Short mmCIF file of C-alpha atoms and ligand atoms in Angstrom, two decimals:
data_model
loop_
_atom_site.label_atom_id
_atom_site.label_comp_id
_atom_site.label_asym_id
_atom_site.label_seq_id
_atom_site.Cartn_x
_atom_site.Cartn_y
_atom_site.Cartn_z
CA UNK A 764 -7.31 11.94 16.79
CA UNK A 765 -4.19 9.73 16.11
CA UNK A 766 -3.54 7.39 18.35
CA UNK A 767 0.00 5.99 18.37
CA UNK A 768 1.74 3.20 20.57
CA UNK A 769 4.73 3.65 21.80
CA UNK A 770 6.89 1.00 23.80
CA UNK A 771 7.07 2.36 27.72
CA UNK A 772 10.28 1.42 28.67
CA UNK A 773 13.28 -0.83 26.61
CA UNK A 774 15.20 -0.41 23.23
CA UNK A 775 12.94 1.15 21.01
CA UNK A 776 10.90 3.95 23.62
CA UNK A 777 13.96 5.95 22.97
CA UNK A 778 14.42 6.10 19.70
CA UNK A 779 10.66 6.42 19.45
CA UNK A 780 10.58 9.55 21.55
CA UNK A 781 13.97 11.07 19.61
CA UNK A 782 11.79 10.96 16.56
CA UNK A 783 8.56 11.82 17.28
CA UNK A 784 10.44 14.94 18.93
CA UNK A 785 12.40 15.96 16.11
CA UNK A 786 9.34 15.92 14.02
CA UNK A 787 8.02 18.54 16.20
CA UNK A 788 5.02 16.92 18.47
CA UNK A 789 5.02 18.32 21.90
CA UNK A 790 4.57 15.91 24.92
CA UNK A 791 5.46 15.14 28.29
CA UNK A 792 6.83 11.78 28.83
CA UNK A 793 6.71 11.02 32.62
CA UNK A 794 7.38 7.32 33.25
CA UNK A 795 4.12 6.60 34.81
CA UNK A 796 2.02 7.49 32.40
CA UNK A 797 -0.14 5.18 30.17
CA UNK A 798 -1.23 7.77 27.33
CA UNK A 799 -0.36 11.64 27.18
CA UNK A 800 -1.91 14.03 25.02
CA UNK A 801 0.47 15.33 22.09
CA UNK A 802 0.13 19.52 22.50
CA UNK A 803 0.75 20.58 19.43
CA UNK A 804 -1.07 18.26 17.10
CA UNK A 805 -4.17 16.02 16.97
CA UNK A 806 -2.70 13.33 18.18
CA UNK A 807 -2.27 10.92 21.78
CA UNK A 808 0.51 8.48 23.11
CA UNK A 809 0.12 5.17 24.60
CA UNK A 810 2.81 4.11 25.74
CA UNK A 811 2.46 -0.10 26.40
CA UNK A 812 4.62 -2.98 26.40
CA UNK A 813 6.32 -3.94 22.56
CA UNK A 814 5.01 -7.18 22.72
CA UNK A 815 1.08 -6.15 23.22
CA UNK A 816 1.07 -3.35 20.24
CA UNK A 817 0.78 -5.42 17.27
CA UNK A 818 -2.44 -6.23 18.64
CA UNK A 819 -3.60 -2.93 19.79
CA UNK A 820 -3.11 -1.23 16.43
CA UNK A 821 -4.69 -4.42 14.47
CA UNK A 822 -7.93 -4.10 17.15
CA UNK A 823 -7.82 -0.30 16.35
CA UNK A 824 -7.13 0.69 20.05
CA UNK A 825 -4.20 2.27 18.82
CA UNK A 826 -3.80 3.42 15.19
CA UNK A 827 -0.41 3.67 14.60
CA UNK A 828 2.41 2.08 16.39
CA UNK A 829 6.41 1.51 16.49
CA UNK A 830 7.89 -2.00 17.40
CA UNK A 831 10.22 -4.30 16.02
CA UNK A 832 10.83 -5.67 12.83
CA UNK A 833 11.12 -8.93 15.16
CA UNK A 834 8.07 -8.35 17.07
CA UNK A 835 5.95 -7.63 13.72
CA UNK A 836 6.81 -11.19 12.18
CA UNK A 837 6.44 -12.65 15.49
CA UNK A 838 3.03 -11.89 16.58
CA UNK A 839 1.83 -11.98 12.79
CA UNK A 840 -0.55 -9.10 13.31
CA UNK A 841 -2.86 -8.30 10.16
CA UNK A 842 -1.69 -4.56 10.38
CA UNK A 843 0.12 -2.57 7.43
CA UNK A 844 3.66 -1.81 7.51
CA UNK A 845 3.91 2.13 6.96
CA UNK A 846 7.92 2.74 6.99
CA UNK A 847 11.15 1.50 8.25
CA UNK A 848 12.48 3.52 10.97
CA UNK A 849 16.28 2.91 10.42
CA UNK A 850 16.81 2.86 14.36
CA UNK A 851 16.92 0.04 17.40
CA UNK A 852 18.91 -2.27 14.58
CA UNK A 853 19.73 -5.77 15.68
CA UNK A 854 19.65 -9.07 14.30
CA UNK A 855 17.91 -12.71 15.13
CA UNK A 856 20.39 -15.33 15.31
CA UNK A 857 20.95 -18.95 15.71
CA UNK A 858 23.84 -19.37 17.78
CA UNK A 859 25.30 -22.70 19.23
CA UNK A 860 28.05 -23.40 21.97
CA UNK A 861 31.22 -21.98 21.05
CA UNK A 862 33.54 -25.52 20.92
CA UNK A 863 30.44 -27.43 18.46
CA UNK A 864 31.79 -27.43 14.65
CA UNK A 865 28.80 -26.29 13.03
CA UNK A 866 27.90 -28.07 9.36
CA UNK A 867 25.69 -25.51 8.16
CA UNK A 868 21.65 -25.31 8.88
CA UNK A 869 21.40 -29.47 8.92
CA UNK A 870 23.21 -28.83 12.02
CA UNK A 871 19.45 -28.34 13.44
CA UNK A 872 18.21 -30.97 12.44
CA UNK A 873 16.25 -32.79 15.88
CA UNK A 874 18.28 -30.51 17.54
CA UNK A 875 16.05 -28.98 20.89
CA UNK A 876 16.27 -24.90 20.27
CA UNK A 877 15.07 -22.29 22.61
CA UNK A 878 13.63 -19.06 21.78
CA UNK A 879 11.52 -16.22 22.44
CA UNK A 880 10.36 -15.86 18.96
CA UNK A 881 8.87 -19.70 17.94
CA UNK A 882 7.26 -18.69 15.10
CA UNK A 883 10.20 -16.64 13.14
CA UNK A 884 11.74 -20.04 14.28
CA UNK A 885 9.09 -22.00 12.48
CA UNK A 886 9.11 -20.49 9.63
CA UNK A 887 13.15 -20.68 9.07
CA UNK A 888 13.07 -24.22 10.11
CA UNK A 889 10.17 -25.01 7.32
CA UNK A 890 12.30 -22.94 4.78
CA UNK A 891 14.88 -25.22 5.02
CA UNK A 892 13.10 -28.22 5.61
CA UNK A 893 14.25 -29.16 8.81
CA UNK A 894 12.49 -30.66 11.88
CA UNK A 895 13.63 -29.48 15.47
CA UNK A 896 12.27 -29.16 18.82
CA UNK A 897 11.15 -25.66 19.98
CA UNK A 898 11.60 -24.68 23.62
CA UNK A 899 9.53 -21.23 23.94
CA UNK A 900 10.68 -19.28 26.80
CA UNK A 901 10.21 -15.61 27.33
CA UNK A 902 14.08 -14.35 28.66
CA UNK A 903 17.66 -15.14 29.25
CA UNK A 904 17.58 -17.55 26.52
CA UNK A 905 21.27 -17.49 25.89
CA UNK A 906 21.59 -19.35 29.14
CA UNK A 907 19.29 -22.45 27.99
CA UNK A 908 22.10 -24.47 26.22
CA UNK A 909 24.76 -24.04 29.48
CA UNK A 910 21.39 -25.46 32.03
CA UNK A 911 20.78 -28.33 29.64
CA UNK A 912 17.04 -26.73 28.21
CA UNK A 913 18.08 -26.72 24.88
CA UNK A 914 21.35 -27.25 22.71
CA UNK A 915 20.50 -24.22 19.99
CA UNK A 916 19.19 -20.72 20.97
CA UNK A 917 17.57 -17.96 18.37
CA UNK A 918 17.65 -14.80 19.73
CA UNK A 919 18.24 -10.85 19.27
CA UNK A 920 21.97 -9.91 18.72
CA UNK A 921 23.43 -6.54 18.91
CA UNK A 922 27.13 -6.34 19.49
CA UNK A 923 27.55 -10.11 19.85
CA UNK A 924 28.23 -9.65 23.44
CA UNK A 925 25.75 -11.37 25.06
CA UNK A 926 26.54 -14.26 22.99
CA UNK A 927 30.46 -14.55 23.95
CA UNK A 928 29.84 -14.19 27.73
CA UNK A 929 27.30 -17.29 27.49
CA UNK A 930 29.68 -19.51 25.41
CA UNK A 931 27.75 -19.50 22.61
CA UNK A 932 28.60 -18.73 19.08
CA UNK A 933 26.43 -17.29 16.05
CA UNK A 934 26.08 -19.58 13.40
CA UNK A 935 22.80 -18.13 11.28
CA UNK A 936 21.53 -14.55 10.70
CA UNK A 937 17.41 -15.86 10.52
CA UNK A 938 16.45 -12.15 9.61
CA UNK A 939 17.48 -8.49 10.20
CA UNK A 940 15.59 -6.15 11.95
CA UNK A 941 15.12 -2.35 12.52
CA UNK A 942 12.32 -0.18 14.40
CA UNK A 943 9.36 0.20 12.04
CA UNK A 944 6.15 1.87 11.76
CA UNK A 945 3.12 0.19 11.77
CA UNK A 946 -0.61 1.27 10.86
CA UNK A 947 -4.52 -0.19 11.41
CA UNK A 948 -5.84 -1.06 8.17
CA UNK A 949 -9.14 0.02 8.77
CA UNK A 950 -8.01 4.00 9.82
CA UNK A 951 -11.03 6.55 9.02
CA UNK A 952 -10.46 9.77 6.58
CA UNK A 953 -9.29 11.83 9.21
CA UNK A 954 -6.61 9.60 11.16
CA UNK A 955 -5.24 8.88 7.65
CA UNK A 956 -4.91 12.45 6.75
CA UNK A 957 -3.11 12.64 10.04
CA UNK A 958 -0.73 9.84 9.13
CA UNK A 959 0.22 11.22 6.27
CA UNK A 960 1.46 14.28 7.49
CA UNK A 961 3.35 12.51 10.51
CA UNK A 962 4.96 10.40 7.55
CA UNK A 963 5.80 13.73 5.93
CA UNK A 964 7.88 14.53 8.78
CA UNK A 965 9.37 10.89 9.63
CA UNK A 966 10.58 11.34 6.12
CA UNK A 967 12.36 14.46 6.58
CA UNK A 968 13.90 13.67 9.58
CA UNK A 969 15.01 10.27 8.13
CA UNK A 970 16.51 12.09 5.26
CA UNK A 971 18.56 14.84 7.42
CA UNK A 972 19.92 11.66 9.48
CA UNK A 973 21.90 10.72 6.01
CA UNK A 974 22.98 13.98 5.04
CA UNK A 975 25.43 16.72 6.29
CA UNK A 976 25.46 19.94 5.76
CA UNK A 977 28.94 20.92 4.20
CA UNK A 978 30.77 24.39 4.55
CA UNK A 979 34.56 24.76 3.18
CA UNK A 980 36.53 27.81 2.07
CA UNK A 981 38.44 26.89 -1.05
CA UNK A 982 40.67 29.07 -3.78
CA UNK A 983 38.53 30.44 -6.84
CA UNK A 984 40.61 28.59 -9.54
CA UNK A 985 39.75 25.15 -7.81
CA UNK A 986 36.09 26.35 -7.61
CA UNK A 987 34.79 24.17 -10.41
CA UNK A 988 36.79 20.93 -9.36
CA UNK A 989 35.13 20.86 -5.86
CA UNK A 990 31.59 22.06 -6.95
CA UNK A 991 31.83 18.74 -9.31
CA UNK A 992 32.68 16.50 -6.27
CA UNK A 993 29.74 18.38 -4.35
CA UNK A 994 26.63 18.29 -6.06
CA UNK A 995 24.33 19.40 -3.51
CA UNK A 996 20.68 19.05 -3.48
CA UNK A 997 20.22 21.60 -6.62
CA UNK A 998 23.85 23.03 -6.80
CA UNK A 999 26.72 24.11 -4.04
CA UNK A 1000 26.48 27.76 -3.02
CA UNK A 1001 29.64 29.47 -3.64
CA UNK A 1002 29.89 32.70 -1.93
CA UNK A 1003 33.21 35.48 -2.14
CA UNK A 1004 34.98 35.42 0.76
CA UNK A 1005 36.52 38.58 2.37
CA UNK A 1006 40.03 37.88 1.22
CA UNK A 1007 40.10 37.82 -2.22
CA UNK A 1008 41.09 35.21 -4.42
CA UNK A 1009 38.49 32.74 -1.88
CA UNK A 1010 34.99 31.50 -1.85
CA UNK A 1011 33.17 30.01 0.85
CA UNK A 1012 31.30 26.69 -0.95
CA UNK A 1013 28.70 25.18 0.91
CA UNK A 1014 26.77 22.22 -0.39
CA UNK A 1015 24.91 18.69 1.00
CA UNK A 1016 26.43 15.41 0.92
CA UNK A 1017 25.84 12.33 2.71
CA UNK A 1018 28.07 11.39 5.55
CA UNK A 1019 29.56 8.49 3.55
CA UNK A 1020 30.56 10.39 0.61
CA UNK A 1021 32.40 12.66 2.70
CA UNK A 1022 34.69 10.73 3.54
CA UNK A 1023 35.37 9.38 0.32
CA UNK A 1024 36.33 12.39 -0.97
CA UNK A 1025 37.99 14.36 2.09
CA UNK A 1026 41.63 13.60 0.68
CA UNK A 1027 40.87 14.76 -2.75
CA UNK A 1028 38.90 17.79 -1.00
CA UNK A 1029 42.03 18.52 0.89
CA UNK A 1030 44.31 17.93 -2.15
CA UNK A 1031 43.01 20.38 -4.14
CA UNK A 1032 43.40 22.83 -1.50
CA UNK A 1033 40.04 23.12 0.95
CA UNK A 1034 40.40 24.66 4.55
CA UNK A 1035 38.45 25.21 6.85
CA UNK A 1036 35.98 22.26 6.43
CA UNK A 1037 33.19 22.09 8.91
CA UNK A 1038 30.67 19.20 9.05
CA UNK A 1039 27.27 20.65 10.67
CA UNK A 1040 24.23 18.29 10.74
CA UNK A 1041 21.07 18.91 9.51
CA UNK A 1042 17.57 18.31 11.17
CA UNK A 1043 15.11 18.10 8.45
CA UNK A 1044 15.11 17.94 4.89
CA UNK A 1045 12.21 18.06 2.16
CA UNK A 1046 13.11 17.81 -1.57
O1 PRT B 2075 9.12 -4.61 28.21
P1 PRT B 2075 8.92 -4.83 26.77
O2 PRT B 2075 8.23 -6.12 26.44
O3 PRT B 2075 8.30 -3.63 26.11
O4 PRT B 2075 10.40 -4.88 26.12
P2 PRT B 2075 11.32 -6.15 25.76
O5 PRT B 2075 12.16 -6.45 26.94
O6 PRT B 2075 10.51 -7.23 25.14
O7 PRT B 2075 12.18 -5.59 24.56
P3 PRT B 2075 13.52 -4.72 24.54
O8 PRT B 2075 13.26 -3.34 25.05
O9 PRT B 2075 14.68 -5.48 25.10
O10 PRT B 2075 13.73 -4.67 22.95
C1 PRT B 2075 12.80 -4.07 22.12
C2 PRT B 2075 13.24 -4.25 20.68
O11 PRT B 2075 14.52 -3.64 20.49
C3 PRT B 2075 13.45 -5.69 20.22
O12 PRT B 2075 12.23 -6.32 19.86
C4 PRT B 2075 14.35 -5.50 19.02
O13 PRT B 2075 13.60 -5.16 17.88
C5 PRT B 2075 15.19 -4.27 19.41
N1 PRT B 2075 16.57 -4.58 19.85
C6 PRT B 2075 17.69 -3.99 19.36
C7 PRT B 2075 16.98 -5.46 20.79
C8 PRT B 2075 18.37 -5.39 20.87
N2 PRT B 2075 18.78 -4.47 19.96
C9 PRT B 2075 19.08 -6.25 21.81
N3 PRT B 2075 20.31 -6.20 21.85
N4 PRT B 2075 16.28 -6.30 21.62
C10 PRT B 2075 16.93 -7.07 22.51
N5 PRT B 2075 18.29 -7.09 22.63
C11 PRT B 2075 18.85 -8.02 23.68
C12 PRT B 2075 18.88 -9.49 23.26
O14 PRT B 2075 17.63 -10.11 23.58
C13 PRT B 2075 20.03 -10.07 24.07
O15 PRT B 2075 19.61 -10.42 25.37
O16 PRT B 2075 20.16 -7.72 23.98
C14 PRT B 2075 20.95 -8.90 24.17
C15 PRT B 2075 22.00 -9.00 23.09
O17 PRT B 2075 22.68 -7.82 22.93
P4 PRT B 2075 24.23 -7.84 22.56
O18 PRT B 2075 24.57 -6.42 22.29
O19 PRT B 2075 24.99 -8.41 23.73
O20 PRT B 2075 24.40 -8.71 21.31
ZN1 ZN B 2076 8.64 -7.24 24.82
#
């Protein structure tokens, strides 16, 4: 039986349900539970706290597990990193009172900087050769330089938000990270087997999430113009539409290319275009 960690409450137990949904395990996720059983396949849930699951999956209490890019570097774990998860994206930043001039990363130098994450912190500072104090403290970091704690922070950054209503400004992107998947190196036959498939259907659904399915109705002399702008995942399907003289093309694109080439779509005389998306995809 697979047993995977998921985080109980916070940023990434959504995204972690969303996907473990779409890729068709059945489960009930009640709030107080610890672990449910997965219906439909050989498999369990924990669901634990982000910070303790590196650990869990490197012990082999859990096998598999989703944090953090963040939390992975952090804690160090000697666990294998299965796949990027494309989800729960943020960014860990330096950031410094709003009215300092920053000089670039010498700025740091014997500077006092609080964090939740010392070690990422360590590691940048050694990159760069630079020696600073390290305050380790566990939340609400961006308020440490307006109580006096610390004069830097490093922390997560989203929208940048946090930052501005603190006074603080970001001055360094240390790393970027996104939701990953993470696996026990020492997993039997069987629980790899499992893996795999679950990976199977990660990468499906991470797939779909790019693409769009694309329906338009366009005039049979422009046919071969648009089925060269939409090449589909063989070729577009072009189909006869009742009135004659029109064909129904659908095809796949991904979202961005879309909307490259809407105007030229338009221009050479598509109606009718609908967008639908689409929930898995194998090629
Ligand atoms: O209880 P538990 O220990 O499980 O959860 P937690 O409180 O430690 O973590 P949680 O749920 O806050 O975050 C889990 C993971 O989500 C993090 O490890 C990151 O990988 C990812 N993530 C994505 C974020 C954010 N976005 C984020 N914005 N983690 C935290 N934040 C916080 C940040 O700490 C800061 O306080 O949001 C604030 C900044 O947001 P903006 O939008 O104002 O910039
Ligand atoms: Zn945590």
């Amino acid at each position: 039986m697979l047993k995977i960690a998921i985080q109980k409450s916070g940023r990434l137990s959504e995204g972690s349900i969303d996907l473990l949904k779409k890729c068709s395990l059945k489960f009930r996720n009640s709030h107080n539970q610890l672990m449910t059983p997965v219906q439909n396949f050989d498999a369990q849930l924990l669901f634990l706290r982000d910070d303790d699951i590196p650990q869990y999956v490197q012990d082999g209490v859990a096998d598999v597990g989703i944090i953090g890019e963040n939390v992975f570097l952090e804690h160090q774990a000697d666990v294998e990193v299965v796949k990027k998860l494309g989800f729960s994206k943020c960014r860990v930043c330096l950031a410094i009172p709003k009215n300092e001039q920053y000089t670039g990363v010498e700025y740091f130098r014997g500077k006092n900087i609080a964090t939740s994450y010392p070690n990422i912190l360590k590691t940048f500072l050694a990159t760069h050769g630079l020696e600073a104090g390290i305050h380790n403290i566990s939340g609400s970091v961006e308020i440490a330089p307006s109580i006096g704690l610390a004069e830097a922070i490093m922390d997560i950054v989203s929208t940048g938000s946090t930052l501005l209503s603190n006074g603080l400004k970001e001055v360094e992107t240390v790393l970027r990270s996104e939701a990953i998947l993470i696996a026990n190196k020492g997993m039997g036959k069987e629980d790899k087997a499992l893996l795999q498939e679950i990976l199977f259907r990660i990468e499906s659904v991470l797939k779909a999430r790019d693409f769009k399915y694309v329906l338009l109705n366009a005039p049979n002399d422009k046919i071969q113009d648009i089925v060269e702008m939409l090449p589909g995942m063989k070729s577009p399907t072009v189909l006869p539409l009742a009135e004659s003289g029109w064909s129904s093309i659908h095809s796949v694109m991904s979202e961005g290319k879309f909307w490259e080439n809407i105007d030229r779509l338009k221009s050479l005389g598509a109606q009718g275009i609908l967008i639908v998306p689409i929930e898995k995809m194998v090629l």
